Short mmCIF file of N, CA and C in Angstrom, two decimals:
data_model
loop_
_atom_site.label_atom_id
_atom_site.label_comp_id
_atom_site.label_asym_id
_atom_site.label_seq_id
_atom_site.Cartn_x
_atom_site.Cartn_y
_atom_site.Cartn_z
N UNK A 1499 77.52 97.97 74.43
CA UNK A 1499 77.27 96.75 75.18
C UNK A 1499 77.68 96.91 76.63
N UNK A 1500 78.67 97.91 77.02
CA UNK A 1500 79.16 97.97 78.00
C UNK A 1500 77.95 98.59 79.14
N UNK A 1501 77.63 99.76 78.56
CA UNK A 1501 76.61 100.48 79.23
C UNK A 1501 75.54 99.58 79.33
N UNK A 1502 75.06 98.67 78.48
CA UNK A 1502 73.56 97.84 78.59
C UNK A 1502 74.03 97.03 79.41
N UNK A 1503 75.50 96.58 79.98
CA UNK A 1503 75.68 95.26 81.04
C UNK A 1503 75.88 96.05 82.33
N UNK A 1504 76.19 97.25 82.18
CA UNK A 1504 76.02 98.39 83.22
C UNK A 1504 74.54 98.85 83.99
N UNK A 1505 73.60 99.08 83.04
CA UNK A 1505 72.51 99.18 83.25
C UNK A 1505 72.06 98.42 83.92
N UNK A 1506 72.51 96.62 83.81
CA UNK A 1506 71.70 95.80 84.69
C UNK A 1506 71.90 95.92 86.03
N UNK A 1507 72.58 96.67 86.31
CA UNK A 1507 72.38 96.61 87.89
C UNK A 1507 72.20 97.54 88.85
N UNK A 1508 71.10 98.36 88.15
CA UNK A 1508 70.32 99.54 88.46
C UNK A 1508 69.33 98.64 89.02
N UNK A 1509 69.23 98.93 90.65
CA UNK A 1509 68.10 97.95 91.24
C UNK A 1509 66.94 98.41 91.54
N UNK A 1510 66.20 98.95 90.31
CA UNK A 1510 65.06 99.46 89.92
C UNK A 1510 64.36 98.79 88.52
N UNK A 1511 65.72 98.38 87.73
CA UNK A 1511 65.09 97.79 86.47
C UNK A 1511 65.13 96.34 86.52
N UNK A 1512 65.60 95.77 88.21
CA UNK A 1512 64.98 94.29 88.38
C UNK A 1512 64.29 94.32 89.73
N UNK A 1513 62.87 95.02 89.47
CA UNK A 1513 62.36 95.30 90.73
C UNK A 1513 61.79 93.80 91.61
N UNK A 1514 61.96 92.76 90.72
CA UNK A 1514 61.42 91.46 91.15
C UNK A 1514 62.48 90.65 91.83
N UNK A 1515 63.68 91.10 91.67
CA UNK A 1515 65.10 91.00 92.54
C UNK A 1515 66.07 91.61 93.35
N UNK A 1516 65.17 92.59 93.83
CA UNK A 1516 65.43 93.15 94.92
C UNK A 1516 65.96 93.15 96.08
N UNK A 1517 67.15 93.14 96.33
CA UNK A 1517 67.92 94.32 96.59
C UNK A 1517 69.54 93.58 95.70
N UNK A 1518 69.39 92.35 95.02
CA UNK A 1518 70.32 91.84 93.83
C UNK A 1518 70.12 91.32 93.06
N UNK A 1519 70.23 92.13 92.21
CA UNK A 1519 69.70 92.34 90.70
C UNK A 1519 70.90 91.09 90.28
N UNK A 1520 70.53 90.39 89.05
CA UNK A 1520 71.46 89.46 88.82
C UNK A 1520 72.02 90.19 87.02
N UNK A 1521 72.60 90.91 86.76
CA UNK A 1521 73.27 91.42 86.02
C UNK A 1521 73.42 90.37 84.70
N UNK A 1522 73.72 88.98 85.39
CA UNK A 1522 74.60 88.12 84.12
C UNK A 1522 73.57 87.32 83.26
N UNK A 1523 72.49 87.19 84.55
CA UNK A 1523 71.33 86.79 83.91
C UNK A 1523 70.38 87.56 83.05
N UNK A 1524 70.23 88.68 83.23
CA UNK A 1524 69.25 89.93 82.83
C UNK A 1524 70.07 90.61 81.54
N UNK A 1525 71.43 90.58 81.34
CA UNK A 1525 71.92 91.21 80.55
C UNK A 1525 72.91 90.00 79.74
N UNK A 1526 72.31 88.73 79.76
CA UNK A 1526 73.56 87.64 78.62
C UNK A 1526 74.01 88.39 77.77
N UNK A 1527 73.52 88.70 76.79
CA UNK A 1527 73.76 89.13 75.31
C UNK A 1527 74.66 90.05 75.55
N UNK A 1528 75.20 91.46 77.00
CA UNK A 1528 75.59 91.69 76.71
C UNK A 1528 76.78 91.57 77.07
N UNK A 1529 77.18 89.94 77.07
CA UNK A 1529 78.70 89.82 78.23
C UNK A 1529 79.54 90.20 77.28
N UNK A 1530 80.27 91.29 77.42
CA UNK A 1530 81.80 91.62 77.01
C UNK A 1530 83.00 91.05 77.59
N UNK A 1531 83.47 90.80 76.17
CA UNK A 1531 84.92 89.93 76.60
C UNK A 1531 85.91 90.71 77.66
N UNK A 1532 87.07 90.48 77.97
CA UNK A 1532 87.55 91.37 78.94
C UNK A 1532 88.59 92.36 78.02
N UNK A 1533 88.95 91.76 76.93
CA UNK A 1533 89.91 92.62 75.98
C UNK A 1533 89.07 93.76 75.53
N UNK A 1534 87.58 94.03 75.24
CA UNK A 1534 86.99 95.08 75.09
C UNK A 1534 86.49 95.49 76.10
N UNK A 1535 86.39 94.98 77.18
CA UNK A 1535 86.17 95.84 78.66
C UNK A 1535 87.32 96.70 78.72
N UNK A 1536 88.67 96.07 78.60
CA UNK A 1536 89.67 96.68 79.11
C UNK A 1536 89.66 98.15 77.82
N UNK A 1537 89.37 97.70 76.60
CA UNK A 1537 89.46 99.01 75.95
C UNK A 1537 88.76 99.83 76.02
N UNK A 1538 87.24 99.65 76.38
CA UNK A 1538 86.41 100.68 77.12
C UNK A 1538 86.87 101.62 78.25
N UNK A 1539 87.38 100.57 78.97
CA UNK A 1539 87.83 101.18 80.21
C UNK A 1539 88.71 102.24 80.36
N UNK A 1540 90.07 102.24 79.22
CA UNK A 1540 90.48 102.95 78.83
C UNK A 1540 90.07 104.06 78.18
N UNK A 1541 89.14 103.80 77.24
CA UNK A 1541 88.32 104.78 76.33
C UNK A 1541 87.75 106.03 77.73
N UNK A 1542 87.18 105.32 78.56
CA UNK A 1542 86.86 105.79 79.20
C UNK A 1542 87.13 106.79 80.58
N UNK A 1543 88.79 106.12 80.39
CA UNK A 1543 89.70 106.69 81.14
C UNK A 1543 89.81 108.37 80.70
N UNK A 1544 90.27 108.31 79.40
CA UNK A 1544 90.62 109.33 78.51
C UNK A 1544 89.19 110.54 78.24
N UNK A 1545 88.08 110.05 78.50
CA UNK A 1545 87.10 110.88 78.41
C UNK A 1545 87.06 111.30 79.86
N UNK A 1546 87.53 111.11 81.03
CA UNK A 1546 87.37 111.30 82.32
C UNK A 1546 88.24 112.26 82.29
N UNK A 1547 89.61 112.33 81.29
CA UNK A 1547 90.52 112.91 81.80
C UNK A 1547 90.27 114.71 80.99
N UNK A 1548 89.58 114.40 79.97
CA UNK A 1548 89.09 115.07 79.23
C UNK A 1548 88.07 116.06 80.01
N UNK A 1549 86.94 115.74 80.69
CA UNK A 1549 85.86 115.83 80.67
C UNK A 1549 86.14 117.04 82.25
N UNK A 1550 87.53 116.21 82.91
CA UNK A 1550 87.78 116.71 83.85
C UNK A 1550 88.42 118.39 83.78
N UNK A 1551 89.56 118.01 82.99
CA UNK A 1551 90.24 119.45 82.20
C UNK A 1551 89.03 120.76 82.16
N UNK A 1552 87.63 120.19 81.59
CA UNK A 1552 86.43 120.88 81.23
C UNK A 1552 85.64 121.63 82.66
N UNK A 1553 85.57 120.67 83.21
CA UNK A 1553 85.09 121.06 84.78
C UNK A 1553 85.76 121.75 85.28
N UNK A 1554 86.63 121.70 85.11
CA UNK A 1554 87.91 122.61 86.17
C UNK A 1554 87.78 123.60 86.22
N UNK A 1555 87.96 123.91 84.65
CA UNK A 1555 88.03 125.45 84.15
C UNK A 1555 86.17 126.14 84.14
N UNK A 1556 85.44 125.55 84.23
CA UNK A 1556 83.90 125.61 84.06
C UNK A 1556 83.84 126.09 85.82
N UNK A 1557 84.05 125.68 86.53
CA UNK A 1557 83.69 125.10 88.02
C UNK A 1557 84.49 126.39 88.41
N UNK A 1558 85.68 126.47 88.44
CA UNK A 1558 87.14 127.45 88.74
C UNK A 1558 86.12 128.96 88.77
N UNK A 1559 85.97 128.92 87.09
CA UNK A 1559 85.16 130.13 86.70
C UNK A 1559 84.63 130.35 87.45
N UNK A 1560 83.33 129.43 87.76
CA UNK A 1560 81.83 129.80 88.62
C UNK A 1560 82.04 130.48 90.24
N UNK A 1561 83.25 129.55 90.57
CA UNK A 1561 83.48 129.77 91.84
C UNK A 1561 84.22 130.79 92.19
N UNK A 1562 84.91 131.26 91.43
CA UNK A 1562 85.58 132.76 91.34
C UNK A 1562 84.25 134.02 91.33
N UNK A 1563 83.60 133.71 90.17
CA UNK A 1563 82.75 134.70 90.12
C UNK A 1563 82.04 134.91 91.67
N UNK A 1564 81.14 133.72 91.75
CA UNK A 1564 80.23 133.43 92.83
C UNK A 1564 80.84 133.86 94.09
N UNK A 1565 82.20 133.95 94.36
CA UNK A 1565 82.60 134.27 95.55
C UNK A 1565 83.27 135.84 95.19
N UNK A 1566 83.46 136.13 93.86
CA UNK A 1566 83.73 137.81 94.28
C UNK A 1566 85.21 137.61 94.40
N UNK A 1567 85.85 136.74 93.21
CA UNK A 1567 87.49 136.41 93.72
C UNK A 1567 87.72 137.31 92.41
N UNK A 1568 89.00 138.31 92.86
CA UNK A 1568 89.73 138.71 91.47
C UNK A 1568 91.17 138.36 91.30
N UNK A 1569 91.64 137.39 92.07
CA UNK A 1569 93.26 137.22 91.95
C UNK A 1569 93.53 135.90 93.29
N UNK A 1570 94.45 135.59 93.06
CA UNK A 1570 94.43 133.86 93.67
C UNK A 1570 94.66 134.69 94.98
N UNK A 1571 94.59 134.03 96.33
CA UNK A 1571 94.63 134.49 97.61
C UNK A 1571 93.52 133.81 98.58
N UNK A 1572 93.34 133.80 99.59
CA UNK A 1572 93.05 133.44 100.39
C UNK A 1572 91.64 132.89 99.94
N UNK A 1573 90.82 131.92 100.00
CA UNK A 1573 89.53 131.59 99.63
C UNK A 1573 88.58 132.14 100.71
N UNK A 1574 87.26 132.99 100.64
CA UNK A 1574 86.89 133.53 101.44
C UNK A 1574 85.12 132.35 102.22
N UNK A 1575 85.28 132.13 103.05
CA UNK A 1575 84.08 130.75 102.80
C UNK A 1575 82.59 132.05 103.20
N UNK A 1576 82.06 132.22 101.55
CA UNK A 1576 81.04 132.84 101.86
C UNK A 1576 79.86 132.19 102.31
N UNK A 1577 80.10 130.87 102.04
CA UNK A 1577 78.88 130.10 102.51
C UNK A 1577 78.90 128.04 102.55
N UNK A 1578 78.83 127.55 102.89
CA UNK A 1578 78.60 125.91 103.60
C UNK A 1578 78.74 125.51 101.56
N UNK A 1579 77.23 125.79 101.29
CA UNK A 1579 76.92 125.51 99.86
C UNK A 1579 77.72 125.85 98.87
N UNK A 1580 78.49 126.75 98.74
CA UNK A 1580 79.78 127.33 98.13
C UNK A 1580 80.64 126.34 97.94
N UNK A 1581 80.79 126.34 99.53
CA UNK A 1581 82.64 125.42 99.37
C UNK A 1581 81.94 124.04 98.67
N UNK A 1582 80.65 123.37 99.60
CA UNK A 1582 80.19 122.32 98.66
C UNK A 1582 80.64 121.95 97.26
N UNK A 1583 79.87 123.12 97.06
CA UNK A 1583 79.90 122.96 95.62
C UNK A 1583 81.23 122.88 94.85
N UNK A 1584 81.95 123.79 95.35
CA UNK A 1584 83.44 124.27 94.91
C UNK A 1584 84.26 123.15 94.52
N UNK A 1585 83.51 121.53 95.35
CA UNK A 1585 84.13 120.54 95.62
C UNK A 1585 83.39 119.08 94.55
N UNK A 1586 82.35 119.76 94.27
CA UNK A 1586 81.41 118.78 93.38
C UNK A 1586 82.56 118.42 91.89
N UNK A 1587 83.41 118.97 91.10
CA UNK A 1587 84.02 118.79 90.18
C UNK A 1587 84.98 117.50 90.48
N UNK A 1588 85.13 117.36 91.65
CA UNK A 1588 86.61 116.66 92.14
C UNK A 1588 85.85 115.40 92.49
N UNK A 1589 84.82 115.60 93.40
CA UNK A 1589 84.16 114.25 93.49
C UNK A 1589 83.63 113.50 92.33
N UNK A 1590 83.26 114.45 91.25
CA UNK A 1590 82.31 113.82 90.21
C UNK A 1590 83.59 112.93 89.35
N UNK A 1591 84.66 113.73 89.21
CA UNK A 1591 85.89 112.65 88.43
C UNK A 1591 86.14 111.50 89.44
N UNK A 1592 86.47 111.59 90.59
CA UNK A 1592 87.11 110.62 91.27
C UNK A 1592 85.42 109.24 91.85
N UNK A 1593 84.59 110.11 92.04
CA UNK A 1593 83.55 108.76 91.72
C UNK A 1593 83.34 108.46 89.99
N UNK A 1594 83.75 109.00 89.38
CA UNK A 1594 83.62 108.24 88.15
C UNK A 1594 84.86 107.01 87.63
N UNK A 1595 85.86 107.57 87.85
CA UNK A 1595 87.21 106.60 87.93
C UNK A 1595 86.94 105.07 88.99
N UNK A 1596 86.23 105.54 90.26
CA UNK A 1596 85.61 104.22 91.08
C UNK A 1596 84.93 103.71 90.51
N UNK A 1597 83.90 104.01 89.54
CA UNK A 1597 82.85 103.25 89.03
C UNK A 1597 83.38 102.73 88.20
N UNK A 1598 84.49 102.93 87.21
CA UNK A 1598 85.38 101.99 86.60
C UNK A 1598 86.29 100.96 87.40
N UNK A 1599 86.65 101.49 87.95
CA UNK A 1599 87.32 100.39 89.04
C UNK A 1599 86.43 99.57 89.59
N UNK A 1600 85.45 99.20 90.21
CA UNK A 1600 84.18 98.91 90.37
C UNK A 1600 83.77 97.66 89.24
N UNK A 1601 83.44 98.61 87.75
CA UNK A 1601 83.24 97.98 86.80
C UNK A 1601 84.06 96.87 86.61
N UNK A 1602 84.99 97.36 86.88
CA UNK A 1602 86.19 95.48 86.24
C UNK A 1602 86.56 95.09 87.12
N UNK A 1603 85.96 95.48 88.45
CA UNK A 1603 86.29 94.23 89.25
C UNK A 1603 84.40 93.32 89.66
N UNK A 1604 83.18 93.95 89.14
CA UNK A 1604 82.50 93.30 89.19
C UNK A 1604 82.55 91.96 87.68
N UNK A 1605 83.44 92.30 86.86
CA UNK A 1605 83.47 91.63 85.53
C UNK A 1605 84.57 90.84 86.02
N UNK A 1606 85.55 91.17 87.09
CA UNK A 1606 86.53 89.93 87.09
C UNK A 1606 85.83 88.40 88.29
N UNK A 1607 85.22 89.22 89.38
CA UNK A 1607 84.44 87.96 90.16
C UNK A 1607 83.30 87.34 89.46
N UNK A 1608 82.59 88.14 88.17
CA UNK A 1608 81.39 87.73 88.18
C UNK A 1608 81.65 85.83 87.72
N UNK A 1609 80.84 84.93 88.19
CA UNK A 1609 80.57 83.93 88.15
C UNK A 1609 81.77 83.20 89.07
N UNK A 1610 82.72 84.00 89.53
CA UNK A 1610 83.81 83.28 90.67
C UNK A 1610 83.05 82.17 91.75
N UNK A 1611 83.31 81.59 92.08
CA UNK A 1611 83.46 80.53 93.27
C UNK A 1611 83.88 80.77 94.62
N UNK A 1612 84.93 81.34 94.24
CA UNK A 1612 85.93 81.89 95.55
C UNK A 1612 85.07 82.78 96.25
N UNK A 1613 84.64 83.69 95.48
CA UNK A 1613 84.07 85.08 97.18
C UNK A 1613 82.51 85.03 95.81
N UNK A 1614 81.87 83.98 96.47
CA UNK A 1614 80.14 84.31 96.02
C UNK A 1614 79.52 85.62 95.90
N UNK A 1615 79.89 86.33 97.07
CA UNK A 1615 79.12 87.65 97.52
C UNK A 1615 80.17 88.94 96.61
N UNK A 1616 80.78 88.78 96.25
CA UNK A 1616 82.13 89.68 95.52
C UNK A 1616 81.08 90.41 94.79
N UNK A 1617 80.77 89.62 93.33
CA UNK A 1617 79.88 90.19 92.60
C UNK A 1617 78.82 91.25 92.74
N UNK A 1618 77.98 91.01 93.56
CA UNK A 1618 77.07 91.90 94.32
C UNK A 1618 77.66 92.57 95.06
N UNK A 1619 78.78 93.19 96.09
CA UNK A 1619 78.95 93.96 96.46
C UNK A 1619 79.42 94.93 95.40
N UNK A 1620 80.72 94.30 94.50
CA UNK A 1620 81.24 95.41 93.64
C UNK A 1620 80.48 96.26 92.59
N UNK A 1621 79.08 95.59 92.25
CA UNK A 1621 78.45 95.93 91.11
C UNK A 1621 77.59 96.87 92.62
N UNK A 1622 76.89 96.84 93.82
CA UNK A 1622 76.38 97.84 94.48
C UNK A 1622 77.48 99.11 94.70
N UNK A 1623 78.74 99.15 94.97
CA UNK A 1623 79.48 99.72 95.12
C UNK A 1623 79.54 100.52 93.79
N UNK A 1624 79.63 99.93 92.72
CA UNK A 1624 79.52 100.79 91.44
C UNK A 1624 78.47 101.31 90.60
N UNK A 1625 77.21 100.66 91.90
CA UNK A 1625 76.47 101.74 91.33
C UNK A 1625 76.56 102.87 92.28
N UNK A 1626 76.44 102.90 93.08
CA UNK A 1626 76.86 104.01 94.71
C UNK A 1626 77.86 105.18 93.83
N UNK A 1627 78.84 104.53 93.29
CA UNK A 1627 80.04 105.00 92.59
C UNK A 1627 79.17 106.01 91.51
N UNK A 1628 78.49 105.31 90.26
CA UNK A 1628 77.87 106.24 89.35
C UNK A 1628 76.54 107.32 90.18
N UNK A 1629 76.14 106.64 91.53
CA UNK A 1629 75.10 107.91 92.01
C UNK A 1629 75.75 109.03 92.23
N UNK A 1630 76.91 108.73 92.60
CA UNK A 1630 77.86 109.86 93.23
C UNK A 1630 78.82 111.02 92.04
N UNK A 1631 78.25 110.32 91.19
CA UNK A 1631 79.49 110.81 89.73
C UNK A 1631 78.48 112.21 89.61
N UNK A 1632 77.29 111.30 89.48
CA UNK A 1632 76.15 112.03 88.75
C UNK A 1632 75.29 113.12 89.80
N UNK A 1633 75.50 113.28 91.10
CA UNK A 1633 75.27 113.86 92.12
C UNK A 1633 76.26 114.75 91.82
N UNK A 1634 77.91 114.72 91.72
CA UNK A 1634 78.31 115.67 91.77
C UNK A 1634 78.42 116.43 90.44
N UNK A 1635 78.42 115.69 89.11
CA UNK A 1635 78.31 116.57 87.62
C UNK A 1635 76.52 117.49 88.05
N UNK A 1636 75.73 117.15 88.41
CA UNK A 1636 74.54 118.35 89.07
C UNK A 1636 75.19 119.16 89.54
N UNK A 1637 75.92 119.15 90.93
CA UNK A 1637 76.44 119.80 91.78
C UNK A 1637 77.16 120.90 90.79
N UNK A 1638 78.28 120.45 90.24
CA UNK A 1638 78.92 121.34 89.03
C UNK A 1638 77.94 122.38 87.63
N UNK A 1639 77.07 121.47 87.64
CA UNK A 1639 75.86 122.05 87.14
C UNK A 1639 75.13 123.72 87.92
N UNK A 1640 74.98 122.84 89.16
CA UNK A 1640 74.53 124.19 89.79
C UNK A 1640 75.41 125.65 89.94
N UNK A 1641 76.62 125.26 90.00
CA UNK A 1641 77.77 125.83 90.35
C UNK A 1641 77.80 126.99 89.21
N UNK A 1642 78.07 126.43 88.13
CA UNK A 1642 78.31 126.89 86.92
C UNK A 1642 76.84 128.00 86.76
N UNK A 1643 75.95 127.29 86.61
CA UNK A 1643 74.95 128.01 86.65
C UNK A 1643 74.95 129.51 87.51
N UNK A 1644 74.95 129.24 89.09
CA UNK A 1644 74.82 130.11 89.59
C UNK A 1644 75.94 131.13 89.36
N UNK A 1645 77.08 130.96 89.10
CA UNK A 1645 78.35 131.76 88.41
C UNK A 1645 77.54 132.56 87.20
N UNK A 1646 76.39 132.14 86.48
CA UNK A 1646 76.44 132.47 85.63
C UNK A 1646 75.12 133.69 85.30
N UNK A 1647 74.44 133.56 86.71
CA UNK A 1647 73.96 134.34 87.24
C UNK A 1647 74.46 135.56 88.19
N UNK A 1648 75.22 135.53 88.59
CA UNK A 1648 76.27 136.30 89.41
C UNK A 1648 76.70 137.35 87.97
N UNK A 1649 77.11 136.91 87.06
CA UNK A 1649 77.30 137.63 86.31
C UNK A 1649 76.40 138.69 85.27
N UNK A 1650 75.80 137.66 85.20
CA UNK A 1650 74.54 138.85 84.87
C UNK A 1650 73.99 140.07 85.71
N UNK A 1651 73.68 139.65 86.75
CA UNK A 1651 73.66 140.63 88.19
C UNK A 1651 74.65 141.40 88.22
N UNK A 1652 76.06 141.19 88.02
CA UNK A 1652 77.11 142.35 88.00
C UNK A 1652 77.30 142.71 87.07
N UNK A 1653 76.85 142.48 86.14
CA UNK A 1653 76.59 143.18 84.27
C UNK A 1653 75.25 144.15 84.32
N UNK A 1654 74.32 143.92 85.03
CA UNK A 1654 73.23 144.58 85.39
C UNK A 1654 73.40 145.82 86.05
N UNK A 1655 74.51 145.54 87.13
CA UNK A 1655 74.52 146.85 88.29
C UNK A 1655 75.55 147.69 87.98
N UNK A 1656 76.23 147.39 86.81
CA UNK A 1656 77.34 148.31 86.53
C UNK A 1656 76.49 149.32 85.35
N UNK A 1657 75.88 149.34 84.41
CA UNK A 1657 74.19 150.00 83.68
C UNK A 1657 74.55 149.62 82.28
N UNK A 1658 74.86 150.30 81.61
CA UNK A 1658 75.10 150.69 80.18
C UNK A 1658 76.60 150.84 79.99
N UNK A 1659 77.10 151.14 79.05
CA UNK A 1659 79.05 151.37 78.77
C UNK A 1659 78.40 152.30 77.82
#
């Protein structure tokens, strides 16, 4: 339910409300109470923290290989796209933790009085937040990848054992 009240404010799937999507209206059914927001949130904490541990060591790898590192020391900047990338793991956790933060604070203004405009900024902000999660888990994507090509290439040029 969390993700389907999440979804509503992808401002593509209310193209007739453009550029604010109304979330509370488009998604009733799926208002979650705040005691299971908050345990999502958590749930979700713990898969971040998880997920992160994973990247590290995934990302670490790639970027060692990709740069030709055999022992900790000086980082050598072989290239703009490198360090980029080198950096996509760190952004992708820390915009994902915003998009939770984000998340419960668009669930604590929604229907407030006090700051009208709250709602809509925090739910744009959290989606900005998930473009950015998901921009950088690619980024880590590529990373890994190209590490993983690097290796084949130096498994290639060394011949046979």
């Amino acid at each position: 339910a969390l993700a389907q009240w999440q979804l509503g404010w992808i401002p593509w799937s209310h193209l007739a409300q453009w550029p604010w999507p109304a979330p509370l209206e488009a998604a009733a059914s799926a208002r979650v109470p705040m005691r299971h927001l908050g345990r999502a949130l958590l749930a979700d904490g713990l898969l971040i923290t998880s997920y992160a541990y994973l990247l590290a060591r995934a990302t670490s790898w790639a970027f060692a290989r990709v740069a030709r590192l055999r022992r900790a020391g000086p980082t050598p900047t072989r290239s703009r796209l490198l360090n980029g990338l080198g950096s996509a793991a760190g952004i992708a956790v820390a915009a994902d933790l915003a998009e939770n933060l984000f998340t419960w604070l668009v669930h604590l203004s929604a229907g407030s009085d006090d700051l009208p405009g709250a709602e809509y900024l925090f739910g744009l902000l959290m989606s900005g937040a998930s473009a950015l999660k998901w921009a950088g888990l690619a980024g880590c994507g590529m990373l890994v990848g190209w590490g993983m090509v690097m290796r084949v290439r130096s498994e290639d040029a060394r011949g046979p054992r």
